[in-house]
Short mmCIF file of C-alpha atoms and ligand atoms in Angstrom, two decimals:
data_model
loop_
_atom_site.label_atom_id
_atom_site.label_comp_id
_atom_site.label_asym_id
_atom_site.label_seq_id
_atom_site.Cartn_x
_atom_site.Cartn_y
_atom_site.Cartn_z
CA MET T 1 -0.07 -0.02 0.03
CA THR T 2 1.33 3.54 -0.77
CA ALA T 3 -0.37 6.10 1.35
CA GLU T 4 -2.24 9.16 0.30
CA ILE T 5 -0.51 12.29 1.20
CA ILE T 6 -2.18 14.76 3.62
CA SER T 7 -0.69 17.85 2.33
CA GLY T 8 -0.41 20.73 4.65
CA LYS T 9 0.16 23.21 1.64
CA GLU T 10 -3.19 22.06 -0.07
CA VAL T 11 -5.36 22.02 3.34
CA SER T 12 -3.93 25.40 4.05
CA LYS T 13 -4.57 26.75 0.72
CA GLU T 14 -8.24 25.69 1.01
CA ILE T 15 -8.48 27.25 4.52
CA TYR T 16 -6.93 30.63 3.16
CA GLY T 17 -9.76 30.53 0.40
CA GLU T 18 -12.24 30.20 3.02
CA MET T 19 -10.72 32.92 5.15
CA GLY T 20 -10.68 35.63 2.22
CA GLY T 21 -14.13 36.30 2.36
CA GLU T 22 -14.28 36.39 6.11
CA ILE T 23 -11.52 38.87 6.19
CA GLN T 24 -13.10 41.21 3.58
CA ALA T 25 -16.31 41.26 5.26
CA PHE T 26 -14.71 42.11 8.60
CA ILE T 27 -13.10 45.21 6.80
CA ASP T 28 -16.21 46.24 5.35
CA LYS T 29 -18.18 45.88 8.42
CA HIS T 30 -15.67 47.48 11.00
CA GLY T 31 -13.65 49.84 8.54
CA ILE T 32 -10.21 48.23 9.73
CA PRO T 33 -8.71 44.93 8.84
CA PRO T 34 -7.86 42.33 11.54
CA HIS T 35 -4.39 43.32 12.65
CA LEU T 36 -1.21 40.98 13.70
CA THR T 37 1.80 42.73 15.47
CA VAL T 38 4.74 40.68 15.90
CA ILE T 39 7.82 41.45 18.14
CA LEU T 40 11.10 40.10 17.39
CA VAL T 41 13.69 40.46 20.13
CA GLY T 42 17.32 39.97 18.83
CA GLU T 43 18.58 38.69 15.23
CA ASP T 44 18.05 34.88 15.64
CA PRO T 45 18.41 34.04 11.79
CA ALA T 46 15.60 31.40 11.68
CA SER T 47 13.16 33.51 13.67
CA GLN T 48 13.83 36.40 11.17
CA VAL T 49 12.66 33.94 8.27
CA TYR T 50 9.52 32.88 10.31
CA VAL T 51 8.83 36.48 11.03
CA ARG T 52 9.17 37.58 7.37
CA MET T 53 6.93 34.60 6.38
CA LYS T 54 4.20 35.64 8.68
CA GLY T 55 4.24 39.14 7.42
CA LYS T 56 3.85 38.29 3.71
CA LYS T 57 1.23 35.80 4.25
CA ALA T 58 -0.76 38.26 6.18
CA ALA T 59 -0.20 40.94 3.57
CA LYS T 60 -1.49 38.41 0.92
CA LEU T 61 -4.64 37.69 2.92
CA GLY T 62 -5.42 41.46 3.54
CA ILE T 63 -4.68 40.94 7.49
CA GLY T 64 -2.85 44.11 8.48
CA SER T 65 0.66 43.22 10.19
CA ASP T 66 3.83 44.98 11.46
CA THR T 67 6.92 43.67 13.15
CA ILE T 68 8.31 45.72 16.09
CA ARG T 69 12.11 44.57 16.18
CA LEU T 70 14.14 45.07 19.42
CA GLU T 71 17.80 44.69 20.11
CA ALA T 72 18.87 41.54 21.64
CA GLU T 73 19.77 43.34 24.76
CA THR T 74 16.50 44.93 25.48
CA PRO T 75 15.71 44.86 29.05
CA GLU T 76 12.67 42.50 30.00
CA GLU T 77 10.80 45.74 31.56
CA GLU T 78 10.96 47.51 28.07
CA LEU T 79 9.42 44.49 26.46
CA LEU T 80 6.73 44.03 28.92
CA ALA T 81 6.00 47.93 28.58
CA LEU T 82 5.62 47.37 24.87
CA ILE T 83 3.33 44.66 25.42
CA ASP T 84 1.27 46.54 27.62
CA LYS T 85 0.78 49.51 25.10
CA LEU T 86 -0.12 46.82 22.29
CA ASN T 87 -2.71 45.52 24.97
CA ALA T 88 -4.37 48.69 25.00
CA ASP T 89 -4.22 49.65 21.29
CA ASP T 90 -7.52 48.88 19.87
CA LYS T 91 -6.13 48.57 16.43
CA VAL T 92 -3.99 45.78 17.44
CA HIS T 93 -5.82 42.33 17.63
CA GLY T 94 -3.44 39.87 17.95
CA ILE T 95 0.21 39.96 19.49
CA LEU T 96 2.58 37.40 18.66
CA VAL T 97 6.39 37.44 20.55
CA GLN T 98 8.61 35.41 18.38
CA LEU T 99 10.40 32.74 20.33
CA PRO T 100 13.04 31.84 21.39
CA LEU T 101 13.78 35.00 23.41
CA PRO T 102 17.29 36.08 24.70
CA LYS T 103 18.39 34.27 27.97
CA HIS T 104 18.06 37.38 30.17
CA ILE T 105 14.07 37.64 29.37
CA ASN T 106 11.79 35.56 31.23
CA GLU T 107 9.55 33.61 28.61
CA THR T 108 6.57 32.83 31.11
CA ASN T 109 6.74 36.46 32.41
CA VAL T 110 6.22 37.72 28.69
CA LEU T 111 3.61 35.26 27.70
CA LEU T 112 1.59 36.14 30.85
CA ARG T 113 1.65 39.69 30.16
CA ILE T 114 -0.03 39.37 26.52
CA ASP T 115 -3.77 40.09 26.96
CA PRO T 116 -5.40 36.62 26.57
CA ALA T 117 -7.96 37.89 24.07
CA LYS T 118 -4.84 39.10 21.69
CA ASP T 119 -2.71 35.93 22.49
CA VAL T 120 -2.77 34.51 18.86
CA ASP T 121 -0.19 31.64 19.77
CA GLY T 122 -2.84 30.18 22.23
CA PHE T 123 -0.03 29.73 25.19
CA HIS T 124 -1.59 32.00 27.81
CA PRO T 125 -2.65 29.65 30.58
CA ILE T 126 -6.11 31.32 30.42
CA ASN T 127 -6.40 30.12 26.74
CA VAL T 128 -5.01 26.70 27.73
CA GLY T 129 -7.64 26.29 30.22
CA LYS T 130 -10.52 27.42 27.89
CA MET T 131 -9.14 24.72 25.66
CA LEU T 132 -9.30 22.09 28.04
CA VAL T 133 -12.85 22.80 29.04
CA GLY T 134 -13.76 23.15 25.50
CA GLU T 135 -15.01 26.43 24.98
CA ASP T 136 -15.93 27.58 21.43
CA ASN T 137 -14.33 30.44 19.43
CA LEU T 138 -11.12 30.12 21.20
CA LEU T 139 -7.55 31.01 20.12
CA LEU T 140 -6.11 27.50 20.02
CA PRO T 141 -2.40 26.73 19.86
CA CYS T 142 -1.57 26.94 15.95
CA THR T 143 0.38 23.79 15.23
CA PRO T 144 -1.93 21.44 17.11
CA HIS T 145 -4.90 23.10 15.65
CA GLY T 146 -3.17 22.63 12.40
CA VAL T 147 -2.77 18.84 12.95
CA GLN T 148 -6.69 18.61 13.60
CA GLU T 149 -7.61 20.55 10.44
CA MET T 150 -5.47 18.03 8.36
CA LEU T 151 -7.30 15.19 9.98
CA VAL T 152 -10.90 16.63 9.42
CA ARG T 153 -10.29 18.11 6.13
CA SER T 154 -8.37 14.65 4.87
CA GLY T 155 -11.61 12.94 5.61
CA THR T 156 -10.03 11.02 8.35
CA PRO T 157 -12.73 9.47 10.89
CA ILE T 158 -11.62 10.92 14.16
CA GLU T 159 -14.68 10.06 16.39
CA GLY T 160 -14.06 6.80 18.20
CA ALA T 161 -10.65 6.47 16.82
CA HIS T 162 -7.59 5.57 18.87
CA VAL T 163 -4.96 8.57 18.66
CA VAL T 164 -1.71 7.94 19.77
CA VAL T 165 0.42 11.03 20.52
CA VAL T 166 4.26 10.65 20.81
CA GLY T 167 5.35 13.59 22.60
CA ARG T 168 4.04 15.93 25.65
CA SER T 169 5.16 19.37 25.11
CA ASN T 170 3.14 22.28 26.02
CA ILE T 171 3.18 23.46 22.52
CA VAL T 172 2.45 20.27 20.49
CA GLY T 173 1.72 17.03 22.35
CA LYS T 174 -0.54 18.03 25.31
CA PRO T 175 -2.43 20.58 23.39
CA VAL T 176 -3.08 18.17 20.44
CA ALA T 177 -4.17 15.40 22.79
CA ALA T 178 -6.50 17.96 24.56
CA ILE T 179 -8.10 19.21 21.26
CA LEU T 180 -8.88 15.66 20.17
CA VAL T 181 -10.41 14.22 23.43
CA GLN T 182 -13.16 17.11 23.22
CA LYS T 183 -16.71 16.10 23.18
CA LYS T 184 -17.10 17.77 19.72
CA PRO T 185 -17.13 17.30 16.07
CA GLY T 186 -13.55 16.98 14.67
CA ALA T 187 -12.67 15.30 18.05
CA ASN T 188 -14.23 12.59 20.27
CA ALA T 189 -11.14 10.45 20.03
CA THR T 190 -9.60 8.36 22.40
CA VAL T 191 -6.23 9.74 23.27
CA THR T 192 -3.05 8.18 24.51
CA ILE T 193 0.13 10.17 25.26
CA ALA T 194 3.44 8.74 25.06
CA HIS T 195 6.77 10.35 26.04
CA THR T 196 10.26 8.99 27.03
CA ARG T 197 8.93 6.89 29.99
CA THR T 198 6.40 5.06 28.15
CA LYS T 199 6.74 1.26 28.12
CA ASN T 200 6.84 -0.65 24.66
CA MET T 201 6.52 2.28 22.53
CA GLY T 202 6.30 0.17 19.39
CA ASP T 203 3.43 -1.96 20.74
CA LEU T 204 1.52 1.16 21.77
CA CYS T 205 2.11 2.96 18.41
CA ARG T 206 0.72 -0.17 16.39
CA GLN T 207 -2.45 0.11 18.55
CA ALA T 208 -3.19 3.67 16.92
CA ASP T 209 -5.68 4.51 14.27
CA ILE T 210 -4.11 8.12 14.23
CA LEU T 211 -0.65 8.27 15.08
CA ILE T 212 0.82 11.78 15.59
CA VAL T 213 4.51 12.07 16.34
CA ALA T 214 5.87 15.09 17.97
CA ALA T 215 9.26 13.90 19.41
CA GLY T 216 11.91 15.97 17.90
CA VAL T 217 13.90 12.77 17.07
CA PRO T 218 14.75 12.46 13.44
CA GLU T 219 13.09 9.50 11.78
CA PHE T 220 12.18 8.15 15.43
CA VAL T 221 9.13 5.91 14.30
CA PRO T 222 10.18 3.15 11.94
CA GLY T 223 7.46 1.76 9.39
CA ASP T 224 6.75 -1.43 11.40
CA TRP T 225 5.32 0.87 14.46
CA VAL T 226 2.53 1.68 11.99
CA ARG T 227 -0.67 -0.27 12.09
CA PRO T 228 -1.39 -1.15 8.25
CA GLY T 229 -3.98 1.48 7.35
CA ALA T 230 -3.24 3.98 10.28
CA VAL T 231 -3.43 7.60 9.52
CA VAL T 232 0.03 9.24 10.19
CA ILE T 233 0.82 12.94 11.23
CA ASP T 234 4.51 14.05 11.53
CA VAL T 235 5.04 17.08 13.43
CA GLY T 236 8.76 16.68 13.52
CA VAL T 237 11.01 18.92 11.65
CA ASN T 238 14.75 18.07 12.12
CA ARG T 239 17.76 19.11 10.16
CA VAL T 240 20.16 16.27 9.22
CA ASP T 241 23.53 16.42 7.51
CA ASP T 242 23.08 15.72 3.54
CA GLU T 243 26.08 15.93 1.30
CA THR T 244 24.26 15.67 -1.62
CA SER T 245 22.16 18.92 -0.81
CA GLU T 246 23.63 22.33 -1.91
CA LYS T 247 22.89 23.58 1.66
CA GLY T 248 24.53 20.71 3.27
CA TYR T 249 21.35 19.30 5.21
CA LYS T 250 17.82 18.21 4.61
CA LEU T 251 14.63 18.43 6.67
CA VAL T 252 13.20 15.18 7.80
CA GLY T 253 10.31 14.58 10.31
CA ASP T 254 9.99 12.15 13.25
CA VAL T 255 8.64 9.25 11.26
CA ASN T 256 10.43 7.30 8.70
CA PHE T 257 8.44 8.48 5.77
CA ASP T 258 9.54 5.97 3.23
CA GLU T 259 8.83 3.16 5.47
CA ALA T 260 5.63 4.51 7.15
CA LYS T 261 4.04 5.51 3.70
CA GLU T 262 4.00 1.59 2.73
CA VAL T 263 1.99 0.85 5.57
CA ALA T 264 -0.14 3.82 6.37
CA SER T 265 -3.56 4.65 4.54
CA LYS T 266 -2.79 8.56 4.87
CA ILE T 267 0.59 10.38 6.06
CA SER T 268 1.76 13.88 6.02
CA PRO T 269 5.03 14.71 4.53
CA VAL T 270 7.95 16.82 5.99
CA PRO T 271 8.59 19.40 4.76
CA GLY T 272 5.04 20.38 3.15
CA GLY T 273 3.04 18.83 6.11
CA VAL T 274 2.22 20.54 9.46
CA GLY T 275 4.51 23.10 8.95
CA PRO T 276 2.37 25.27 6.28
CA MET T 277 -0.57 24.70 8.77
CA THR T 278 1.15 26.40 11.67
CA ILE T 279 1.25 29.74 10.09
CA CYS T 280 -2.29 29.15 8.47
CA MET T 281 -3.90 28.73 12.03
CA LEU T 282 -1.82 31.92 13.02
CA MET T 283 -3.81 33.84 10.48
CA LYS T 284 -6.94 32.21 11.37
CA ASN T 285 -6.42 33.04 14.95
CA THR T 286 -5.78 36.73 13.93
CA LEU T 287 -9.05 36.89 12.42
CA GLN T 288 -10.93 35.04 15.38
CA ALA T 289 -9.12 37.30 17.99
CA ALA T 290 -10.21 40.53 15.77
CA LYS T 291 -14.00 39.06 15.62
CA ASN T 292 -13.90 38.25 19.33
CA GLN T 293 -12.73 41.95 20.30
CA VAL T 294 -15.43 43.70 18.26
CA GLY T 295 -18.03 41.33 19.99
CA ASP T 296 -19.05 39.65 16.49
CA PRO T 297 -17.41 36.02 16.74
P1 LIG I 301 9.95 18.93 22.84
O1 LIG I 301 9.45 20.09 23.62
O2 LIG I 301 11.48 18.85 22.72
O3 LIG I 301 9.14 17.60 23.21
C1 LIG I 301 9.44 16.45 22.83
C2 LIG I 301 8.43 15.33 23.49
O4 LIG I 301 8.72 14.11 22.73
C3 LIG I 301 8.68 15.16 24.90
O5 LIG I 301 7.49 15.26 25.48
C4 LIG I 301 9.71 14.10 24.88
O6 LIG I 301 9.31 13.21 26.05
C5 LIG I 301 9.27 13.14 23.89
N1 LIG I 301 10.31 12.46 23.28
C6 LIG I 301 11.36 12.62 22.82
N2 LIG I 301 12.47 11.84 22.43
C7 LIG I 301 11.46 10.71 22.69
C8 LIG I 301 11.82 9.24 22.82
N3 LIG I 301 13.06 8.74 22.56
N4 LIG I 301 10.97 8.30 23.04
C9 LIG I 301 9.68 8.83 23.30
N5 LIG I 301 9.11 10.34 23.52
C10 LIG I 301 10.28 10.95 23.37
O7 LIG I 301 9.49 19.24 21.12
P2 LIG I 301 8.34 20.06 20.41
O8 LIG I 301 8.54 21.40 20.78
O9 LIG I 301 7.07 19.40 21.02
O10 LIG I 301 8.50 19.62 19.09
C11 LIG I 301 8.39 18.34 18.54
C12 LIG I 301 8.95 18.32 17.32
O11 LIG I 301 8.02 18.88 16.57
C13 LIG I 301 10.03 18.75 16.77
O12 LIG I 301 10.77 18.20 15.87
C14 LIG I 301 9.60 20.33 16.32
O13 LIG I 301 10.83 20.93 15.40
C15 LIG I 301 8.43 20.00 15.54
N6 LIG I 301 7.68 21.25 15.61
C16 LIG I 301 7.10 21.59 14.48
C17 LIG I 301 6.24 22.65 14.40
C18 LIG I 301 5.78 23.03 12.83
O14 LIG I 301 5.25 24.04 12.86
N7 LIG I 301 5.90 22.03 11.88
C19 LIG I 301 5.70 23.30 15.47
C20 LIG I 301 6.26 22.91 16.61
C21 LIG I 301 7.37 21.82 16.66
P3 LIG I 301 9.63 13.84 27.49
O15 LIG I 301 8.48 14.66 27.81
O16 LIG I 301 9.43 12.51 28.42
O17 LIG I 301 11.01 14.30 27.55
#
């Protein structure tokens, strides 16, 4: 069997198509576009690329965006004061502080300072709590929400399925489990979370109807951990040396794609899988945040 590919590029295109009309309708009704402000502290090259990509995507969709660049030495207090200012600005609907932050800045202090209504990353504990209790019109964390959309839009039956999530980070593993276990459409799964202390990982993974892997270990899951016919979502993005590539490296996921695609019924690739969904869900959150703030969710 060669698995059907669940392309994040295609799924995100579909979602952007749907959002176009909604963004225009928001502008027509409220006279301003949904607006995202990104704060970038320091000059981390990967962060610069991400921030540029976010700005370009927002512009293409008609979402307003700007990036505030601060020097790496910026004191924490100055960053917090800037967040206070943006929290109070009615024209700014979403605030994203690009991570990682320089070491002298406490990430938790920063995330807690963002108004939960503008927290388009969905990392504020208030939003995490709302996600857990299953509130609607929420700002869900982007990568896990993207995984759910990929499952739903690829026609994968989620209700009653056994989902095994490999990884329990606060940004991927735990929230994806919390989203898929909800008593809601596009969820209602039976979820198991695995991590470094899990016993018999291969046996557990083979029980999954849907296997979601976010371990951060290149090609961690071999083909024989995949139950024939299972759906595999590979969240991992890892750089590995590759002398045949001009850059000297290539990107691989946390799943051995070549092996798994022969066993799974559907599989997401790396790159072109979950990656494009994360930015797509950020745009969706910006629109959602704007709608929530004008009282028109
Ligand atoms: P993380 O914070 O490092 O967490 C990794 C999780 O995997 C931990 O819970 C860890 O278990 C578990 N794990 C690691 N090695 C394991 C092993 N050998 N056996 C069992 N469990 C193991 O990583 P993350 O931030 O969740 O990211 C995971 C991957 O997704 C990374 O490759 C990252 O680059 C990628 N990612 C992609 C996107 C995207 O947009 N595509 C977004 C976010 C992350 P313990 O808790 O026991 O240590």
